[in-house]
């Protein structure tokens, strides 16, 4: 990622203060985000605007986002920790 300030901002916003989210989001932003397409990077940034409680439900697979863009990025994150 060329813009270190932007990366640091994303990394900081990926720290949610909820361990269950932090263990998914921090490794994702560190390892996968830089290699994502511009569209998927935008989806990740959109995900970070969501409420922690909603993200927790999605990542625990208790519910699914209605927004297909959010569903795509949630699936990408889950597939990193739960490969088929």
PDB file of N, CA and C in Angstrom, residues 15-76:
ATOM      1  N   UNK A  15      -9.290  -2.002  14.405  1.00  0.00           N
ATOM      2  CA  UNK A  15      -9.284  -2.362  15.830  1.00  0.00           C
ATOM      3  C   UNK A  15     -10.620  -1.940  16.413  1.00  0.00           C
ATOM      4  N   UNK A  16     -11.422  -2.906  16.752  1.00  0.00           N
ATOM      5  CA  UNK A  16     -12.777  -2.604  17.186  1.00  0.00           C
ATOM      6  C   UNK A  16     -12.943  -2.650  18.700  1.00  0.00           C
ATOM      7  N   UNK A  17     -12.000  -3.242  19.404  1.00  0.00           N
ATOM      8  CA  UNK A  17     -12.142  -3.349  20.848  1.00  0.00           C
ATOM      9  C   UNK A  17     -12.939  -4.571  21.271  1.00  0.00           C
ATOM     10  N   UNK A  18     -13.368  -5.351  20.305  1.00  0.00           N
ATOM     11  CA  UNK A  18     -14.061  -6.605  20.572  1.00  0.00           C
ATOM     12  C   UNK A  18     -13.149  -7.696  20.024  1.00  0.00           C
ATOM     13  N   UNK A  19     -12.623  -8.529  20.891  1.00  0.00           N
ATOM     14  CA  UNK A  19     -11.614  -9.509  20.499  1.00  0.00           C
ATOM     15  C   UNK A  19     -12.032 -10.328  19.287  1.00  0.00           C
ATOM     16  N   UNK A  20     -13.284 -10.751  19.256  1.00  0.00           N
ATOM     17  CA  UNK A  20     -13.764 -11.588  18.152  1.00  0.00           C
ATOM     18  C   UNK A  20     -13.633 -10.874  16.808  1.00  0.00           C
ATOM     19  N   UNK A  21     -13.812  -9.556  16.797  1.00  0.00           N
ATOM     20  CA  UNK A  21     -13.661  -8.793  15.559  1.00  0.00           C
ATOM     21  C   UNK A  21     -12.198  -8.489  15.280  1.00  0.00           C
ATOM     22  N   UNK A  22     -11.460  -8.149  16.318  1.00  0.00           N
ATOM     23  CA  UNK A  22     -10.048  -7.809  16.139  1.00  0.00           C
ATOM     24  C   UNK A  22      -9.253  -8.967  15.537  1.00  0.00           C
ATOM     25  N   UNK A  23      -9.532 -10.194  15.963  1.00  0.00           N
ATOM     26  CA  UNK A  23      -8.750 -11.340  15.461  1.00  0.00           C
ATOM     27  C   UNK A  23      -9.083 -11.653  14.000  1.00  0.00           C
ATOM     28  N   UNK A  24     -10.184 -11.133  13.498  1.00  0.00           N
ATOM     29  CA  UNK A  24     -10.515 -11.295  12.084  1.00  0.00           C
ATOM     30  C   UNK A  24     -10.031 -10.105  11.256  1.00  0.00           C
ATOM     31  N   UNK A  25     -10.281  -8.901  11.741  1.00  0.00           N
ATOM     32  CA  UNK A  25     -10.038  -7.711  10.937  1.00  0.00           C
ATOM     33  C   UNK A  25      -8.569  -7.298  10.869  1.00  0.00           C
ATOM     34  N   UNK A  26      -7.849  -7.365  11.982  1.00  0.00           N
ATOM     35  CA  UNK A  26      -6.449  -6.928  11.973  1.00  0.00           C
ATOM     36  C   UNK A  26      -5.607  -7.789  11.019  1.00  0.00           C
ATOM     37  N   UNK A  27      -5.657  -9.117  11.121  1.00  0.00           N
ATOM     38  CA  UNK A  27      -4.882  -9.906  10.152  1.00  0.00           C
ATOM     39  C   UNK A  27      -5.337  -9.669   8.702  1.00  0.00           C
ATOM     40  N   UNK A  28      -6.629  -9.451   8.501  1.00  0.00           N
ATOM     41  CA  UNK A  28      -7.127  -9.212   7.144  1.00  0.00           C
ATOM     42  C   UNK A  28      -6.540  -7.927   6.578  1.00  0.00           C
ATOM     43  N   UNK A  29      -6.570  -6.856   7.357  1.00  0.00           N
ATOM     44  CA  UNK A  29      -6.051  -5.583   6.845  1.00  0.00           C
ATOM     45  C   UNK A  29      -4.536  -5.645   6.660  1.00  0.00           C
ATOM     46  N   UNK A  30      -3.853  -6.413   7.493  1.00  0.00           N
ATOM     47  CA  UNK A  30      -2.399  -6.536   7.378  1.00  0.00           C
ATOM     48  C   UNK A  30      -1.974  -7.423   6.213  1.00  0.00           C
ATOM     49  N   UNK A  31      -2.688  -8.530   6.011  1.00  0.00           N
ATOM     50  CA  UNK A  31      -2.234  -9.540   5.062  1.00  0.00           C
ATOM     51  C   UNK A  31      -2.970  -9.524   3.728  1.00  0.00           C
ATOM     52  N   UNK A  32      -4.252  -9.241   3.732  1.00  0.00           N
ATOM     53  CA  UNK A  32      -5.048  -9.370   2.508  1.00  0.00           C
ATOM     54  C   UNK A  32      -5.399  -8.035   1.853  1.00  0.00           C
ATOM     55  N   UNK A  33      -5.684  -7.031   2.664  1.00  0.00           N
ATOM     56  CA  UNK A  33      -6.159  -5.753   2.121  1.00  0.00           C
ATOM     57  C   UNK A  33      -5.251  -5.180   1.035  1.00  0.00           C
ATOM     58  N   UNK A  34      -3.936  -5.136   1.236  1.00  0.00           N
ATOM     59  CA  UNK A  34      -3.089  -4.518   0.194  1.00  0.00           C
ATOM     60  C   UNK A  34      -3.214  -5.181  -1.175  1.00  0.00           C
ATOM     61  N   UNK A  35      -3.552  -6.452  -1.238  1.00  0.00           N
ATOM     62  CA  UNK A  35      -3.665  -7.155  -2.507  1.00  0.00           C
ATOM     63  C   UNK A  35      -5.058  -7.162  -3.101  1.00  0.00           C
ATOM     64  N   UNK A  36      -6.011  -6.527  -2.440  1.00  0.00           N
ATOM     65  CA  UNK A  36      -7.383  -6.507  -2.936  1.00  0.00           C
ATOM     66  C   UNK A  36      -7.530  -5.556  -4.112  1.00  0.00           C
ATOM     67  N   UNK A  37      -8.537  -5.821  -4.933  1.00  0.00           N
ATOM     68  CA  UNK A  37      -8.885  -4.884  -6.003  1.00  0.00           C
ATOM     69  C   UNK A  37      -9.387  -3.584  -5.366  1.00  0.00           C
ATOM     70  N   UNK A  38      -9.396  -2.526  -6.145  1.00  0.00           N
ATOM     71  CA  UNK A  38      -9.891  -1.239  -5.648  1.00  0.00           C
ATOM     72  C   UNK A  38     -11.326  -1.367  -5.157  1.00  0.00           C
ATOM     73  N   UNK A  39     -12.135  -2.168  -5.859  1.00  0.00           N
ATOM     74  CA  UNK A  39     -13.534  -2.353  -5.477  1.00  0.00           C
ATOM     75  C   UNK A  39     -13.646  -3.067  -4.133  1.00  0.00           C
ATOM     76  N   UNK A  40     -12.831  -4.108  -3.943  1.00  0.00           N
ATOM     77  CA  UNK A  40     -12.886  -4.836  -2.676  1.00  0.00           C
ATOM     78  C   UNK A  40     -12.307  -4.003  -1.532  1.00  0.00           C
ATOM     79  N   UNK A  41     -11.316  -3.177  -1.816  1.00  0.00           N
ATOM     80  CA  UNK A  41     -10.811  -2.274  -0.783  1.00  0.00           C
ATOM     81  C   UNK A  41     -11.917  -1.315  -0.345  1.00  0.00           C
ATOM     82  N   UNK A  42     -12.691  -0.826  -1.304  1.00  0.00           N
ATOM     83  CA  UNK A  42     -13.815   0.061  -0.980  1.00  0.00           C
ATOM     84  C   UNK A  42     -14.864  -0.685  -0.163  1.00  0.00           C
ATOM     85  N   UNK A  43     -15.082  -1.956  -0.474  1.00  0.00           N
ATOM     86  CA  UNK A  43     -16.036  -2.758   0.310  1.00  0.00           C
ATOM     87  C   UNK A  43     -15.551  -2.912   1.752  1.00  0.00           C
ATOM     88  N   UNK A  44     -14.258  -3.132   1.930  1.00  0.00           N
ATOM     89  CA  UNK A  44     -13.714  -3.257   3.286  1.00  0.00           C
ATOM     90  C   UNK A  44     -13.886  -1.947   4.057  1.00  0.00           C
ATOM     91  N   UNK A  45     -13.610  -0.847   3.403  1.00  0.00           N
ATOM     92  CA  UNK A  45     -13.779   0.447   4.060  1.00  0.00           C
ATOM     93  C   UNK A  45     -15.246   0.680   4.419  1.00  0.00           C
ATOM     94  N   UNK A  46     -16.152   0.229   3.568  1.00  0.00           N
ATOM     95  CA  UNK A  46     -17.584   0.330   3.862  1.00  0.00           C
ATOM     96  C   UNK A  46     -17.937  -0.528   5.081  1.00  0.00           C
ATOM     97  N   UNK A  47     -17.337  -1.718   5.158  1.00  0.00           N
ATOM     98  CA  UNK A  47     -17.568  -2.603   6.295  1.00  0.00           C
ATOM     99  C   UNK A  47     -17.192  -1.910   7.602  1.00  0.00           C
ATOM    100  N   UNK A  48     -16.103  -1.161   7.583  1.00  0.00           N
ATOM    101  CA  UNK A  48     -15.637  -0.503   8.804  1.00  0.00           C
ATOM    102  C   UNK A  48     -16.594   0.572   9.307  1.00  0.00           C
ATOM    103  N   UNK A  49     -17.550   0.990   8.477  1.00  0.00           N
ATOM    104  CA  UNK A  49     -18.533   1.980   8.923  1.00  0.00           C
ATOM    105  C   UNK A  49     -19.716   1.321   9.628  1.00  0.00           C
ATOM    106  N   UNK A  50     -19.771  -0.001   9.600  1.00  0.00           N
ATOM    107  CA  UNK A  50     -20.887  -0.725  10.211  1.00  0.00           C
ATOM    108  C   UNK A  50     -20.725  -0.828  11.725  1.00  0.00           C
ATOM    109  N   UNK A  51     -21.829  -1.088  12.384  1.00  0.00           N
ATOM    110  CA  UNK A  51     -21.828  -1.272  13.833  1.00  0.00           C
ATOM    111  C   UNK A  51     -21.136  -2.583  14.197  1.00  0.00           C
ATOM    112  N   UNK A  52     -20.418  -2.564  15.308  1.00  0.00           N
ATOM    113  CA  UNK A  52     -19.738  -3.766  15.785  1.00  0.00           C
ATOM    114  C   UNK A  52     -20.713  -4.915  16.011  1.00  0.00           C
ATOM    115  N   UNK A  53     -21.882  -4.608  16.554  1.00  0.00           N
ATOM    116  CA  UNK A  53     -22.851  -5.677  16.831  1.00  0.00           C
ATOM    117  C   UNK A  53     -23.301  -6.357  15.540  1.00  0.00           C
ATOM    118  N   UNK A  54     -23.480  -5.571  14.483  1.00  0.00           N
ATOM    119  CA  UNK A  54     -23.851  -6.156  13.187  1.00  0.00           C
ATOM    120  C   UNK A  54     -22.717  -7.024  12.657  1.00  0.00           C
ATOM    121  N   UNK A  55     -21.493  -6.504  12.700  1.00  0.00           N
ATOM    122  CA  UNK A  55     -20.351  -7.290  12.210  1.00  0.00           C
ATOM    123  C   UNK A  55     -20.193  -8.577  13.003  1.00  0.00           C
ATOM    124  N   UNK A  56     -20.368  -8.494  14.307  1.00  0.00           N
ATOM    125  CA  UNK A  56     -20.253  -9.686  15.147  1.00  0.00           C
ATOM    126  C   UNK A  56     -21.256 -10.750  14.695  1.00  0.00           C
ATOM    127  N   UNK A  57     -22.493 -10.351  14.457  1.00  0.00           N
ATOM    128  CA  UNK A  57     -23.525 -11.286  13.996  1.00  0.00           C
ATOM    129  C   UNK A  57     -23.145 -11.901  12.647  1.00  0.00           C
ATOM    130  N   UNK A  58     -22.604 -11.104  11.751  1.00  0.00           N
ATOM    131  CA  UNK A  58     -22.221 -11.601  10.423  1.00  0.00           C
ATOM    132  C   UNK A  58     -21.061 -12.569  10.522  1.00  0.00           C
ATOM    133  N   UNK A  59     -20.044 -12.218  11.298  1.00  0.00           N
ATOM    134  CA  UNK A  59     -18.863 -13.070  11.383  1.00  0.00           C
ATOM    135  C   UNK A  59     -19.113 -14.337  12.194  1.00  0.00           C
ATOM    136  N   UNK A  60     -20.067 -14.289  13.090  1.00  0.00           N
ATOM    137  CA  UNK A  60     -20.452 -15.499  13.823  1.00  0.00           C
ATOM    138  C   UNK A  60     -21.484 -16.301  13.031  1.00  0.00           C
ATOM    139  N   UNK A  61     -21.822 -15.805  11.845  1.00  0.00           N
ATOM    140  CA  UNK A  61     -22.750 -16.430  10.909  1.00  0.00           C
ATOM    141  C   UNK A  61     -24.139 -16.629  11.510  1.00  0.00           C
ATOM    142  N   UNK A  62     -24.544 -15.678  12.318  1.00  0.00           N
ATOM    143  CA  UNK A  62     -25.897 -15.678  12.880  1.00  0.00           C
ATOM    144  C   UNK A  62     -26.865 -14.935  11.964  1.00  0.00           C
ATOM    145  N   UNK A  63     -26.321 -14.065  11.132  1.00  0.00           N
ATOM    146  CA  UNK A  63     -27.115 -13.344  10.137  1.00  0.00           C
ATOM    147  C   UNK A  63     -26.182 -12.968   8.993  1.00  0.00           C
ATOM    148  N   UNK A  64     -26.781 -12.402   7.939  1.00  0.00           N
ATOM    149  CA  UNK A  64     -25.998 -12.005   6.772  1.00  0.00           C
ATOM    150  C   UNK A  64     -26.352 -10.565   6.426  1.00  0.00           C
ATOM    151  N   UNK A  65     -25.368  -9.808   5.936  1.00  0.00           N
ATOM    152  CA  UNK A  65     -25.683  -8.439   5.513  1.00  0.00           C
ATOM    153  C   UNK A  65     -26.656  -8.452   4.338  1.00  0.00           C
ATOM    154  N   UNK A  66     -27.553  -7.481   4.317  1.00  0.00           N
ATOM    155  CA  UNK A  66     -28.462  -7.364   3.184  1.00  0.00           C
ATOM    156  C   UNK A  66     -27.755  -6.787   1.960  1.00  0.00           C
ATOM    157  N   UNK A  67     -26.754  -5.968   2.197  1.00  0.00           N
ATOM    158  CA  UNK A  67     -25.988  -5.330   1.121  1.00  0.00           C
ATOM    159  C   UNK A  67     -25.039  -6.359   0.497  1.00  0.00           C
ATOM    160  N   UNK A  68     -25.151  -6.609  -0.813  1.00  0.00           N
ATOM    161  CA  UNK A  68     -24.288  -7.611  -1.453  1.00  0.00           C
ATOM    162  C   UNK A  68     -22.798  -7.264  -1.373  1.00  0.00           C
ATOM    163  N   UNK A  69     -22.462  -5.977  -1.379  1.00  0.00           N
ATOM    164  CA  UNK A  69     -21.060  -5.586  -1.240  1.00  0.00           C
ATOM    165  C   UNK A  69     -20.520  -5.987   0.127  1.00  0.00           C
ATOM    166  N   UNK A  70     -21.307  -5.745   1.160  1.00  0.00           N
ATOM    167  CA  UNK A  70     -20.881  -6.135   2.507  1.00  0.00           C
ATOM    168  C   UNK A  70     -20.806  -7.654   2.629  1.00  0.00           C
ATOM    169  N   UNK A  71     -21.754  -8.343   2.012  1.00  0.00           N
ATOM    170  CA  UNK A  71     -21.728  -9.802   2.067  1.00  0.00           C
ATOM    171  C   UNK A  71     -20.473 -10.342   1.406  1.00  0.00           C
ATOM    172  N   UNK A  72     -20.068  -9.738   0.298  1.00  0.00           N
ATOM    173  CA  UNK A  72     -18.854 -10.194  -0.396  1.00  0.00           C
ATOM    174  C   UNK A  72     -17.630 -10.063   0.508  1.00  0.00           C
ATOM    175  N   UNK A  73     -17.463  -8.921   1.160  1.00  0.00           N
ATOM    176  CA  UNK A  73     -16.269  -8.725   1.978  1.00  0.00           C
ATOM    177  C   UNK A  73     -16.331  -9.577   3.242  1.00  0.00           C
ATOM    178  N   UNK A  74     -17.503  -9.757   3.824  1.00  0.00           N
ATOM    179  CA  UNK A  74     -17.647 -10.651   4.983  1.00  0.00           C
ATOM    180  C   UNK A  74     -17.249 -12.069   4.580  1.00  0.00           C
ATOM    181  N   UNK A  75     -17.721 -12.519   3.429  1.00  0.00           N
ATOM    182  CA  UNK A  75     -17.362 -13.859   2.944  1.00  0.00           C
ATOM    183  C   UNK A  75     -15.853 -13.987   2.718  1.00  0.00           C
ATOM    184  N   UNK A  76     -15.242 -12.945   2.177  1.00  0.00           N
ATOM    185  CA  UNK A  76     -13.802 -12.980   1.936  1.00  0.00           C
ATOM    186  C   UNK A  76     -13.047 -13.127   3.251  1.00  0.00           C
TER     187      UNK A  76
END
